[in-house]
Coordinates of C-alpha atoms in Angstrom, one line a residue:
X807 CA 18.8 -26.6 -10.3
X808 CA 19.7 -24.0 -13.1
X809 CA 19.2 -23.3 -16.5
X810 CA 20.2 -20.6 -19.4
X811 CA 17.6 -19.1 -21.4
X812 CA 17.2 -16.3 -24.0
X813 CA 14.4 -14.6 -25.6
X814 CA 14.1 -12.4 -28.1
X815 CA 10.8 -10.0 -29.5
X816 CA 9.9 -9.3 -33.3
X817 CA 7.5 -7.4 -34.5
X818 CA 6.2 -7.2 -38.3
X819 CA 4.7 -4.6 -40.1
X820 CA 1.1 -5.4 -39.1
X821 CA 1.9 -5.3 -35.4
X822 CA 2.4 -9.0 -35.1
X823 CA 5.0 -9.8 -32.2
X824 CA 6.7 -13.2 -32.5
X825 CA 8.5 -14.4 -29.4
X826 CA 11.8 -17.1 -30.2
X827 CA 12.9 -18.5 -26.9
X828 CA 16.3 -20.5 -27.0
X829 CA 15.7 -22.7 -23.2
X830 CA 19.5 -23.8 -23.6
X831 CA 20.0 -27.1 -21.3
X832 CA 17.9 -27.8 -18.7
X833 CA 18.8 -30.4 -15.8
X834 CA 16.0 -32.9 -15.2
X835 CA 15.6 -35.5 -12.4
X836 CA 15.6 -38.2 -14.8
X837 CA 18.9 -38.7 -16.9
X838 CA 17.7 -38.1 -19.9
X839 CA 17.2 -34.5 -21.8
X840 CA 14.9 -33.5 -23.6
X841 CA 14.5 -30.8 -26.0
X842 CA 11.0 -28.7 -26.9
X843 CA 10.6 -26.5 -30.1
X844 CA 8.3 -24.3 -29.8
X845 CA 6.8 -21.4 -31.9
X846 CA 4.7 -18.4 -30.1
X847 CA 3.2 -15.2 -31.6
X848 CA 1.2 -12.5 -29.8
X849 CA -1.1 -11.2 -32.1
X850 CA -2.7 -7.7 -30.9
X851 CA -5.9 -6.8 -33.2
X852 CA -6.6 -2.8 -33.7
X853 CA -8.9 -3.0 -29.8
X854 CA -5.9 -3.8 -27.9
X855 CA -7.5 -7.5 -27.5
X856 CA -4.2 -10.0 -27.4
X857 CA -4.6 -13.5 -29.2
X858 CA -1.6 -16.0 -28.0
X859 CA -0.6 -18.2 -30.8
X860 CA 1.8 -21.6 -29.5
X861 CA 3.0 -24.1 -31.9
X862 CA 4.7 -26.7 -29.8
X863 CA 6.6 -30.1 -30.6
X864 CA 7.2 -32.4 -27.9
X865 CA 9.3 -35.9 -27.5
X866 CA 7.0 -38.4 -26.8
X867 CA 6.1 -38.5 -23.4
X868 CA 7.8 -41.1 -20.8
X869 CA 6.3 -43.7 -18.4
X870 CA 5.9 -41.8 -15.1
X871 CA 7.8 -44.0 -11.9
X872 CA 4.6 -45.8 -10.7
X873 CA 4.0 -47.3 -14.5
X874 CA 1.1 -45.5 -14.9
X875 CA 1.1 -43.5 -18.5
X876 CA 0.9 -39.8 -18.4
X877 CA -1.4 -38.7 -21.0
X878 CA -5.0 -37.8 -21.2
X879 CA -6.1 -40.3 -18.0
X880 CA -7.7 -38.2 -15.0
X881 CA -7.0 -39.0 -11.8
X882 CA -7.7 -36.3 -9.9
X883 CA -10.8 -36.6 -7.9
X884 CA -13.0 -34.7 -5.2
X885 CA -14.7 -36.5 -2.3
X886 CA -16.8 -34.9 0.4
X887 CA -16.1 -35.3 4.3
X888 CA -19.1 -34.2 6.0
X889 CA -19.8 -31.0 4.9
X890 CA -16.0 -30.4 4.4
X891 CA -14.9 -30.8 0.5
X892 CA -11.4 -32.1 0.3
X893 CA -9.5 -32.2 -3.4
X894 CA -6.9 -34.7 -3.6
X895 CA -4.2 -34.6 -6.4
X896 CA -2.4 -37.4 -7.6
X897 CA -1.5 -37.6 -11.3
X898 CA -2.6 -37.0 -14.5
X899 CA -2.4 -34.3 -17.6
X900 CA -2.5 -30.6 -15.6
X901 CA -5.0 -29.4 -18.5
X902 CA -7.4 -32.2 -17.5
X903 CA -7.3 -31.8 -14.0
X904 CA -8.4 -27.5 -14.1
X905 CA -12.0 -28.7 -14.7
X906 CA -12.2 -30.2 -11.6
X907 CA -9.0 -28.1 -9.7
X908 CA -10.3 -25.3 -9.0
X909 CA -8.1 -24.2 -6.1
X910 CA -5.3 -22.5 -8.1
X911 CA -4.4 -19.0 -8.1
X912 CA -2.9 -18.3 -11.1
X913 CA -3.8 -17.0 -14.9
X914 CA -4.1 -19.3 -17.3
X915 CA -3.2 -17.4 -20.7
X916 CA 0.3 -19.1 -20.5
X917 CA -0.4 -22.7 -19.9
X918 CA 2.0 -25.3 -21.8
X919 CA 4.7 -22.8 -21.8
X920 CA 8.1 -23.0 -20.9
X921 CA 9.0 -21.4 -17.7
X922 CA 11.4 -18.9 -19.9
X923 CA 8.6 -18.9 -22.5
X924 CA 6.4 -17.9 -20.4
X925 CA 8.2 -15.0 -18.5
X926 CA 9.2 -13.2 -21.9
X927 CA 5.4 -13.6 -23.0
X928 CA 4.3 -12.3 -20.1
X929 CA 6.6 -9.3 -19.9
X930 CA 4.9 -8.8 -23.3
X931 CA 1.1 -8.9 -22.4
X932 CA 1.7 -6.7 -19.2
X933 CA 4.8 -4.4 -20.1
X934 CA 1.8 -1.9 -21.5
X935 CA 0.5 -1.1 -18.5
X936 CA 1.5 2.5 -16.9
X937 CA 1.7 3.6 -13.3
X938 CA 3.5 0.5 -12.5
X939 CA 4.0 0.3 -8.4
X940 CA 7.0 0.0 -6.7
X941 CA 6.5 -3.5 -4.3
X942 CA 6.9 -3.1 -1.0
X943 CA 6.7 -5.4 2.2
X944 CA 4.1 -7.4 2.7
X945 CA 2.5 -7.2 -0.7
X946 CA 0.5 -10.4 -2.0
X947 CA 2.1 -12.7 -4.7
X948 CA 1.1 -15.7 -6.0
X949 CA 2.1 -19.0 -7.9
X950 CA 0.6 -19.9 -11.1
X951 CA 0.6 -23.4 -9.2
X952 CA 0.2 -22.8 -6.0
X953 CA -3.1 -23.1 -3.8
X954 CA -2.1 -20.5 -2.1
X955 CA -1.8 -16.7 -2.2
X956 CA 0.8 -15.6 0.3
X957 CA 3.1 -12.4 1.1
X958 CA 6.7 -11.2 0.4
X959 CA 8.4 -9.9 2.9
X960 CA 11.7 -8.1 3.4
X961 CA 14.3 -8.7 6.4
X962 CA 16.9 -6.1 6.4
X963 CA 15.4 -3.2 4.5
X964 CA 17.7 -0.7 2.0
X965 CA 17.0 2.7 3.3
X966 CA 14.2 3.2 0.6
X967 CA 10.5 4.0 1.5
X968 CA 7.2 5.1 -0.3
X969 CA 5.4 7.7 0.8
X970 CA 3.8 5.6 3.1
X971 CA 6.7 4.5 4.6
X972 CA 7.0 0.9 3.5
X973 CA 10.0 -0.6 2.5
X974 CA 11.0 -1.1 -1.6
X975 CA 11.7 -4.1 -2.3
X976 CA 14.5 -4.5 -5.2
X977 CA 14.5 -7.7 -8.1
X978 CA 17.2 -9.2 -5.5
X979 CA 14.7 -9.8 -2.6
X980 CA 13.4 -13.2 -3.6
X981 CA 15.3 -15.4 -1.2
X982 CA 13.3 -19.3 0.4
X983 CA 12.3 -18.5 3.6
X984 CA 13.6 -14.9 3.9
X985 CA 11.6 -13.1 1.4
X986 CA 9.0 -15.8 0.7
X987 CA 7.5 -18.7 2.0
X988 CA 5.3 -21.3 0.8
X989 CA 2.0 -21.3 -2.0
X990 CA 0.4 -24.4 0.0
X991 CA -0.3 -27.0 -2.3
X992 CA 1.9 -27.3 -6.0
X993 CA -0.5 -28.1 -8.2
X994 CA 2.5 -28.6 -11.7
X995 CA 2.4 -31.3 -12.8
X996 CA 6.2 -31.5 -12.9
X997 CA 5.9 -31.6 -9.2
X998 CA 3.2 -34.4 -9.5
X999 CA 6.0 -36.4 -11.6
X1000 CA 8.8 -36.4 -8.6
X1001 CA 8.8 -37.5 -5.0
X1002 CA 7.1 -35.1 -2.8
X1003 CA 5.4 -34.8 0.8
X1004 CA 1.4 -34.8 0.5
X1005 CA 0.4 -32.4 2.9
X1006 CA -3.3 -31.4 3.6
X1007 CA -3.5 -27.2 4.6
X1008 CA -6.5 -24.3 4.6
X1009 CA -7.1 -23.3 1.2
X1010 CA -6.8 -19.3 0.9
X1011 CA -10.8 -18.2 0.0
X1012 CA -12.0 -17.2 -2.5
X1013 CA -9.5 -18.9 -4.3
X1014 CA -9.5 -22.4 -3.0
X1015 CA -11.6 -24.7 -1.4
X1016 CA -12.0 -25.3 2.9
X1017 CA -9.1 -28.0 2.2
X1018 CA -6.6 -28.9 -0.5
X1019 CA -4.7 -32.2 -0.5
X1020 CA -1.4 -32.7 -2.9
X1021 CA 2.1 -32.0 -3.2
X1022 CA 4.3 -29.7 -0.7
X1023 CA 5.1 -26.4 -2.3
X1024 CA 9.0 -27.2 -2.4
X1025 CA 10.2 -23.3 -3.9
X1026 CA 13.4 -23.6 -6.0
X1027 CA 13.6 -19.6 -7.2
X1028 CA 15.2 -18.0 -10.0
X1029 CA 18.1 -15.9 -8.8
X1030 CA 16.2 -12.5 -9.3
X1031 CA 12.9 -11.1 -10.3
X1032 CA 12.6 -10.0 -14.0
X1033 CA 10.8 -6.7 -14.7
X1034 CA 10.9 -4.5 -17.8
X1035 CA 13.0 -1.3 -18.4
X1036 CA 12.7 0.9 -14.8
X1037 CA 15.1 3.4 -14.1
X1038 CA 15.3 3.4 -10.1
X1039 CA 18.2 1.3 -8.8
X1040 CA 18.7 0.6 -5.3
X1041 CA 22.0 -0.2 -3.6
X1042 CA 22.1 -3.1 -2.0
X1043 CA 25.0 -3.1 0.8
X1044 CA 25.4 -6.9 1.4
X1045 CA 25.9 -7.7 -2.4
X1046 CA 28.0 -4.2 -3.0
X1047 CA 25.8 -3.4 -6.4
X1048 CA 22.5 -2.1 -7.6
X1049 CA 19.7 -3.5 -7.7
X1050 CA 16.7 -3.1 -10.4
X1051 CA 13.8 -1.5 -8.4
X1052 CA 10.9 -4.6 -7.9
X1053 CA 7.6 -3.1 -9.8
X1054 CA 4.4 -4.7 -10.2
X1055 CA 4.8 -6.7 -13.4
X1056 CA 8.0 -8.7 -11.8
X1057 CA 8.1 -12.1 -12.7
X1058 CA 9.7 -14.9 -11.1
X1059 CA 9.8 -18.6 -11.7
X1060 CA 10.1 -21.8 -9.7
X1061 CA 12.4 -24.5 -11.7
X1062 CA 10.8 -27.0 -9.2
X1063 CA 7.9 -27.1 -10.8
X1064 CA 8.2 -24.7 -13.6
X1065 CA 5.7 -21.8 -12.2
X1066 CA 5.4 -18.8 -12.7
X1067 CA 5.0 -16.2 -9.6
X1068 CA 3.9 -12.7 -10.0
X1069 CA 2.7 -9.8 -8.0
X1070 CA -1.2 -9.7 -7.3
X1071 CA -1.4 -6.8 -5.3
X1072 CA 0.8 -4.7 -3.5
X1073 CA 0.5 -2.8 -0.3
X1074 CA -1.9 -0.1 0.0
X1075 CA -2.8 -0.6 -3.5
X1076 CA -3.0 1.8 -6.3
X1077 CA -2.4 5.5 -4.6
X1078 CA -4.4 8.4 -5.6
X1079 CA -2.0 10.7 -6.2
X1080 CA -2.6 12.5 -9.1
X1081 CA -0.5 12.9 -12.3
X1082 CA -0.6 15.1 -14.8
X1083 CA -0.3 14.9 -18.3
X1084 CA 1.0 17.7 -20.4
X1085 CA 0.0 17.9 -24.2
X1086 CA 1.0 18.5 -27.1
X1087 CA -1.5 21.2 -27.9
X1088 CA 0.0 22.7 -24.5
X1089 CA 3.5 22.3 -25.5
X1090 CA 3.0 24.2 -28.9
X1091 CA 1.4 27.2 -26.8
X1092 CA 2.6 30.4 -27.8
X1093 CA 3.4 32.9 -25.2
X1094 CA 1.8 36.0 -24.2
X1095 CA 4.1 37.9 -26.4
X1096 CA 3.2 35.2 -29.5
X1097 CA 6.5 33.7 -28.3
X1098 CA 6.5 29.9 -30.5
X1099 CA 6.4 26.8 -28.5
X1100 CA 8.7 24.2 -27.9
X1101 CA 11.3 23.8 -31.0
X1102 CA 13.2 20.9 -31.0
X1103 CA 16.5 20.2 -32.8
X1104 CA 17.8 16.8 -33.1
X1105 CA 21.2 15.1 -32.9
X1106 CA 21.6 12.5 -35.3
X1107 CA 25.2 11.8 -35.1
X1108 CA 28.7 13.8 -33.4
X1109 CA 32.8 13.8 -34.3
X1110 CA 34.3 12.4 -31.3
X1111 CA 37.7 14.2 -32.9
X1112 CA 36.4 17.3 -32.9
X1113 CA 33.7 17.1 -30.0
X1114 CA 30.9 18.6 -32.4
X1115 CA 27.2 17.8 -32.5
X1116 CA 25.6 16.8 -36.4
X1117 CA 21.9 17.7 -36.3
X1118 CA 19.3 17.4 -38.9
X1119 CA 18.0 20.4 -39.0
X1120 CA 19.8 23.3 -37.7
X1121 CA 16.6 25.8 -38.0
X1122 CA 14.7 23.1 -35.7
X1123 CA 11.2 21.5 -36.0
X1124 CA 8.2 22.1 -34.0
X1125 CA 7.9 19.8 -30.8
X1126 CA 5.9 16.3 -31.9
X1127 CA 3.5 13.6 -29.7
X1128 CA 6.3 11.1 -29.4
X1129 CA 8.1 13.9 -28.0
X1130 CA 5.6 14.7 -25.5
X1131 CA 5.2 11.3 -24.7
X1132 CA 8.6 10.7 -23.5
X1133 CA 8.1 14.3 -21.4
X1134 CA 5.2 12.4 -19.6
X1135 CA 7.1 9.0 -19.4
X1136 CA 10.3 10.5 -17.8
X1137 CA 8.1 12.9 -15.8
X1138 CA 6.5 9.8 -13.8
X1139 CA 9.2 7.6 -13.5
X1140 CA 10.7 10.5 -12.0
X1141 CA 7.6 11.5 -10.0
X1142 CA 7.5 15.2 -11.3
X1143 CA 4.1 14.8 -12.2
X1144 CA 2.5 14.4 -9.1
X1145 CA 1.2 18.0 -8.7
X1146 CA 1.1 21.1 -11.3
X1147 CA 3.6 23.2 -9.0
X1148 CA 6.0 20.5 -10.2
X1149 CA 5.4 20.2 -13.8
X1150 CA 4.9 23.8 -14.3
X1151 CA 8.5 24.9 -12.3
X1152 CA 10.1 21.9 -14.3
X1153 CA 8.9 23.0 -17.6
X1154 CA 9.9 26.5 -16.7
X1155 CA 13.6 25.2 -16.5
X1156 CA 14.2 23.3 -19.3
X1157 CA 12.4 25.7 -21.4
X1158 CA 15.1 28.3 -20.1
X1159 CA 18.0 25.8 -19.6
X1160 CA 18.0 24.4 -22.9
X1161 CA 16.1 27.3 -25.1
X1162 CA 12.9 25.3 -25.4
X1163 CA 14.2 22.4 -27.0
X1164 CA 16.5 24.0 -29.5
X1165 CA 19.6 23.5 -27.3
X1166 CA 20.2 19.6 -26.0
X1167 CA 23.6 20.6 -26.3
X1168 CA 25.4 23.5 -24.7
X1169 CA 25.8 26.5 -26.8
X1170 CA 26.6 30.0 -26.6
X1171 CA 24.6 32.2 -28.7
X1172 CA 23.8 31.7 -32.3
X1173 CA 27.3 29.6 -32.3
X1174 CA 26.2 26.1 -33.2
X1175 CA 29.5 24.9 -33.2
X1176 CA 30.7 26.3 -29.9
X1177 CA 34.9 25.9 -30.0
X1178 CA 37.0 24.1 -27.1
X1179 CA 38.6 27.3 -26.2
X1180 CA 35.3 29.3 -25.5
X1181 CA 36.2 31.2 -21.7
X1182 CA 32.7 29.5 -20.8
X1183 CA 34.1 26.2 -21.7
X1184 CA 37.3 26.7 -20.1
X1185 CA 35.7 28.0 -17.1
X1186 CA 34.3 25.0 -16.1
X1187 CA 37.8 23.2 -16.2
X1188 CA 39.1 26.1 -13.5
X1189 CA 40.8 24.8 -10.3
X1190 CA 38.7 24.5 -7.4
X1191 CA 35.9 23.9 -9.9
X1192 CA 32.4 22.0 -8.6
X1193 CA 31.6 20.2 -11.6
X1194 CA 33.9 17.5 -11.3
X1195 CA 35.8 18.2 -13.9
X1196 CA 39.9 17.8 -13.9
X1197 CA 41.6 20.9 -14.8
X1198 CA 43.2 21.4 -18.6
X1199 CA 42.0 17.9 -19.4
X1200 CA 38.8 18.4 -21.8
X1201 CA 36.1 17.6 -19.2
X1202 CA 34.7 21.1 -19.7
X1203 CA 33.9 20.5 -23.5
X1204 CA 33.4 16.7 -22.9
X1205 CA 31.0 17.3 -20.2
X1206 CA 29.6 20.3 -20.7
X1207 CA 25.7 20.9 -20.6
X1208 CA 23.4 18.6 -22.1
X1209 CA 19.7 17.8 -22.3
X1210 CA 16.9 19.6 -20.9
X1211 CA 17.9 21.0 -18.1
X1212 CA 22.0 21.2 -19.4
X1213 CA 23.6 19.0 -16.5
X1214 CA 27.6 19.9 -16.7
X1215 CA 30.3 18.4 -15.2
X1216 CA 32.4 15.1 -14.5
X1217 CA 30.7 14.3 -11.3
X1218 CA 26.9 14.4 -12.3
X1219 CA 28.0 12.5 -15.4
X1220 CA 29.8 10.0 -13.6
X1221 CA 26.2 9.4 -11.3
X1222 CA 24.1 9.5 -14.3
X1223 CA 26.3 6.6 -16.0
X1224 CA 26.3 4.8 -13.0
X1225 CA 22.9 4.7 -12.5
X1226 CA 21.7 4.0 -16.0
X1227 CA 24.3 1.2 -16.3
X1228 CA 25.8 2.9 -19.8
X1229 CA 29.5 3.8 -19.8
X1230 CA 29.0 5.4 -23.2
X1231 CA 27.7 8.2 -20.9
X1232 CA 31.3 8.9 -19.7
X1233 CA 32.9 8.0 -23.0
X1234 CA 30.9 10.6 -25.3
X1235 CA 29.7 12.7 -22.2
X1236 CA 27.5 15.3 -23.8
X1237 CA 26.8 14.7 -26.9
X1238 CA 25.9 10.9 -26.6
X1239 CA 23.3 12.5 -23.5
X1240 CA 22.1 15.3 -25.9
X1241 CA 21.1 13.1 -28.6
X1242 CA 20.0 10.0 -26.2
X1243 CA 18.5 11.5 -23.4
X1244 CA 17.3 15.1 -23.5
X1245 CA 14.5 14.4 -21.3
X1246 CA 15.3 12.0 -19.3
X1247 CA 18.7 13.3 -18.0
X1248 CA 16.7 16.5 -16.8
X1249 CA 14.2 13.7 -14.7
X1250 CA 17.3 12.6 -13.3
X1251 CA 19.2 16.0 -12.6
X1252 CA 16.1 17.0 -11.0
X1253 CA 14.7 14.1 -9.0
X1254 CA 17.7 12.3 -8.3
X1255 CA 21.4 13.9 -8.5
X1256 CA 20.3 17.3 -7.1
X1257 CA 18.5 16.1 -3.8
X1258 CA 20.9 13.4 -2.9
X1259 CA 23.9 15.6 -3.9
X1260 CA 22.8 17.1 -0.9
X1261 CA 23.3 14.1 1.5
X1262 CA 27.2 13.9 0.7
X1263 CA 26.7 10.9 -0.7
X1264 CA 29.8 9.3 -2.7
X1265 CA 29.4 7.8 -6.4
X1266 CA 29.1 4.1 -5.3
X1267 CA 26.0 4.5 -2.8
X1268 CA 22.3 5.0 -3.4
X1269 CA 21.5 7.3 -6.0
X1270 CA 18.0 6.8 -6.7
X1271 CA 14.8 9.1 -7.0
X1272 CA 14.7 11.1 -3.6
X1273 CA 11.3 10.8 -1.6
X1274 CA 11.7 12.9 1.4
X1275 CA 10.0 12.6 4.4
X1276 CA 7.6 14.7 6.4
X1277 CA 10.0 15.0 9.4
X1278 CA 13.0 15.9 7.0
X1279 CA 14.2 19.1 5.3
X1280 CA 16.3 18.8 2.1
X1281 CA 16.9 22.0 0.3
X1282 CA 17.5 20.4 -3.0
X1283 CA 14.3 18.4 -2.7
X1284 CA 12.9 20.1 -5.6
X1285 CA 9.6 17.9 -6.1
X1286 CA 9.4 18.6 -2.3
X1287 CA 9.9 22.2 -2.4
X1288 CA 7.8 22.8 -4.7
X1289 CA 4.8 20.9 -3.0
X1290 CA 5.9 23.4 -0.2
X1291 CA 5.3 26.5 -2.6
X1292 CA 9.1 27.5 -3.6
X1293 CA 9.1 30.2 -5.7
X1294 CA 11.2 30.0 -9.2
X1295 CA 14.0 32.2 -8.6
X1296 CA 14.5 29.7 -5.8
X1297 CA 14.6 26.7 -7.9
X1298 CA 17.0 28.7 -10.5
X1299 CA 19.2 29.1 -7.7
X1300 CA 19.2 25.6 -6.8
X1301 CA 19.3 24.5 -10.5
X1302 CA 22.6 26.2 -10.9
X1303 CA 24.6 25.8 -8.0
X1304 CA 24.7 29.6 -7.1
X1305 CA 22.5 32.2 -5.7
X1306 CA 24.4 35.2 -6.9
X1307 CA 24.7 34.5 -10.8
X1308 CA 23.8 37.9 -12.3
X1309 CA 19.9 38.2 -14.0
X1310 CA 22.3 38.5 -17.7
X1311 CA 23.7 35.2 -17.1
X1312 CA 20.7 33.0 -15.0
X1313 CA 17.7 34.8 -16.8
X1314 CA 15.7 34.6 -14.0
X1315 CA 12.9 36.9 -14.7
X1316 CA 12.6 34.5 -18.1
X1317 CA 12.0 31.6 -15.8
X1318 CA 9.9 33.1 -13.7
X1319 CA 7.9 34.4 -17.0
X1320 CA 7.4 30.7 -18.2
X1321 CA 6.7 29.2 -14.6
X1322 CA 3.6 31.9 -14.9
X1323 CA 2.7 31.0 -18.3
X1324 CA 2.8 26.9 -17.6
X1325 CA 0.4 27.7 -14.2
X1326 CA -2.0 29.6 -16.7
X1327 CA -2.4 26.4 -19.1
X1328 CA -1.7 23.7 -17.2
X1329 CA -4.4 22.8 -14.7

């Protein structure tokens, strides 16, 4: 069974959020279709508390198969064996039965919703939340319908571990009988409308009772799990293509009977580890020698004739929150801020690479406009070059240095638009990445194309954030390094590709400067 849905989320000038889901054509087992409007609003009041508005309107309701009318009747009953309690399910209105049902896993906030309704709503309750997981093996999920909480496993792994050494799972891994078994009993009542096998099983405590009676779980799955915006893909060698990393707030539905299966807990649980949070009072600092702090200069447009940036503000403005915010966003999706060492050598970088913010793209001097023809620029286009780049054909200027830390070059481009799915990366090369992505290029750069550049790996197999293992040395692990105390001329060398640049040209002793300054402040 399939289906085609949409979704789309609105949001007023009070805060309201109004969800309008288009469930196209839906097959049914019975012949005829039918077709529900339906209206829904999340309403969030100044507490964070979430109020779920639904305005539905439904075609009368049909005569089930045994000519007993589906409305507000309850059949559903509970009878007692000994000391054993048995539930039974046979028919009747779902919202009826919960009073007496109690055996069922799931969260009610979304009952009466369609199963695309109710996966765009939920996305928009729990896409808040931060330090999402990646799920591994053996983590607990559970149906909305189901009596049953059960795990998700994974057959073939793809070469990707946490820390702990369990296998990530990717949005792919939801596979019948591979990946995941069965809830127990299906308590939809879409299920309780077709023919089914009654089976009696072990209800899972504290969930259900000793013994649940009803309808098979019969799973027919979506074709992938549907999570919000992640940046790790994972290359999945059977299907030839990446794969969205599987967090914690994946959703997943069953067109059997219309439920709605998330993750309840995975493996290990929450870690510990701790991340730190840089401010904004910390990134306005000023140095020891009343140097200002971080001076950002936006792009807000670029002249793909002429390869030149347009910025707002040429003299710069101080750095903001929703700057810093996306500084503390890219630095945990890319886990840089797992420790201080880590923060405090990134921050020394990009303060360096890309003059505290008043460079996103590459420039020489006080030369905003830096020409084509530059001997920098037409260095980096040399033959024999490492960048990538194909000689006398504009990749130097088109893909010169951009963002935080000013990645260059063809080749690091080419990964980057790869793994965040964007061609425009290639197309505009650095001055679509210096105006959409100073921070998160330099996350990236650091946590992803550096260490794996070092594995040899080619541009169509598993780039994703590096976690190295105890047991494994990787010189470009820089989040690993610098667990393992490297110093910051170290990381410059590795930063640029070289370890003989001269001090006027890799401003070493200025990194090494800030990496001191960032360890005073940040704790």
């Amino acid at each position: 069974m399939s289906g085609k849905g949409s979704n789309s989320v609105t949001r007023d000038g009070d805060g309201r959020v109004e969800t309008r889901i288009d469930t196209g054509e839906q097959a049914r087992e019975s012949e005829e279709k039918e077709k529900n409007r339906t209206a829904t609003r999340v309403i969030r009041d100044g507490n964070g508390a979430v109020r779920i508005e639904i305005i539905t309107e439904e075609p009368e309701r049909k005569n089930s198969g045994n000519g007993k009318k589906l409305g507000k009747e309850t059949i559903s009953r509970i009878t007692k064996n000994g000391d054993k309690k048995e539930i039974e399910i046979t028919t009747g209105e779902y919202r009826e039965r919960l009073g007496t049902f109690y055996g069922f896993t799931g969260d009610r906030l979304f009952d009466g919703c369609s199963p695309w309704e109710t996966m765009a709503l939920y996305q928009e309750y729990y896409s808040g939340r931060s330090n999402r997981e990646y799920v591994v093996g053996e983590s607990i999920i559970g149906c909305e319908y189901g009596s049953n909480l059960t795990r998700i496993y994974i057959g073939e792994d793809h070469g990707i571990y946490n820390r702990n050494g369990d296998a990530v799972l990717t949005c792919g891994d939801c596979k019948p009988e591979e990946h995941i078994y069965t809830f127990g009993v299906c308590g939809s009542p879409k299920a309780l409308e077709k023919s089914h096998e009654i089976v009696t099983i072990p209800g899972t405590a504290p969930y259900a009772s000793p013994t649940v009676k009803g309808p098979k779980c019969a799973m027919v799955l979506s074709p992938e799990w549907t999570v919000g915006n992640v940046h790790t893909h994972i290359w999945n060698e059977k299907t030839r293509q990446y794969e969205k990393t599987l967090i914690e707030d994946g959703v997943l539905t069953c067109m059997y009977g219309n439920g709605i299966i998330t993750v309840r807990e995975v493996k290990n649980g929450k870690d510990d580890t701790v991340r730190i949070k840089v401010t904004l009072e910390q990134m306005l600092a000023k140095g020891e020698n009343g140097e200002e702090g971080w001076k950002m200069k936006d792009v807000t447009g670029y002249d793909l004739n002429t390869w030149i940036p347009e910025y707002k503000d040429k003299r710069g403005r101080p750095i903001n929150q929703e700057d810093v915010d996306e500084l503390n966003r890219v630095m945990d999706e890319y886990e840089i801020n797992r420790s201080v060492e880590r923060v405090c050598h990134f921050l020394a970088q990009c303060r360096v690479e890309s003059g505290g913010g008043f460079k996103p793209i590459e420039q020489f001097g006080d030369d905003y406009d830096t020409p084509m023809e530059d001997p920098v620029i037409r260095n980096y286009e040399r033959t024999g070059n490492t960048l990538g780049n194909i000689p006398n054909s504009g990749d130097g200027y088109r893909y010169r240095g951009a963002g935080a830390i000013q990645m260059t070059g063809r080749e690091p481009y080419t990964v980057f638009s790869v793994y965040k799915d964007n061609p425009k990366i290639m197309e505009d090369g650095a001055l679509y990445v210096g105006k959409e992505f100073y921070w998160e290029v330099a996350g990236f750069y650091w946590s992803v194309y550096k260490p794996n550049s070092r594995l040899g790996l080619s541009l169509t197999k598993k780039w994703e954030i590096y976690i190295g293992k105890d047991d494994t040395y990787n010189e470009y692990d820089l989040n690993g390094r610098c667990d393992k105390g490297i110093s910051p001329e170290k990381v410059t060398d590795i930063i640029l590709g070289d370890e003989d640049v001269p001090e006027e040209k890799s401003l070493k002793s200025l990194r090494v400067k800030y990496y001191n300054f960032y360890k005073s402040i940040i704790k």
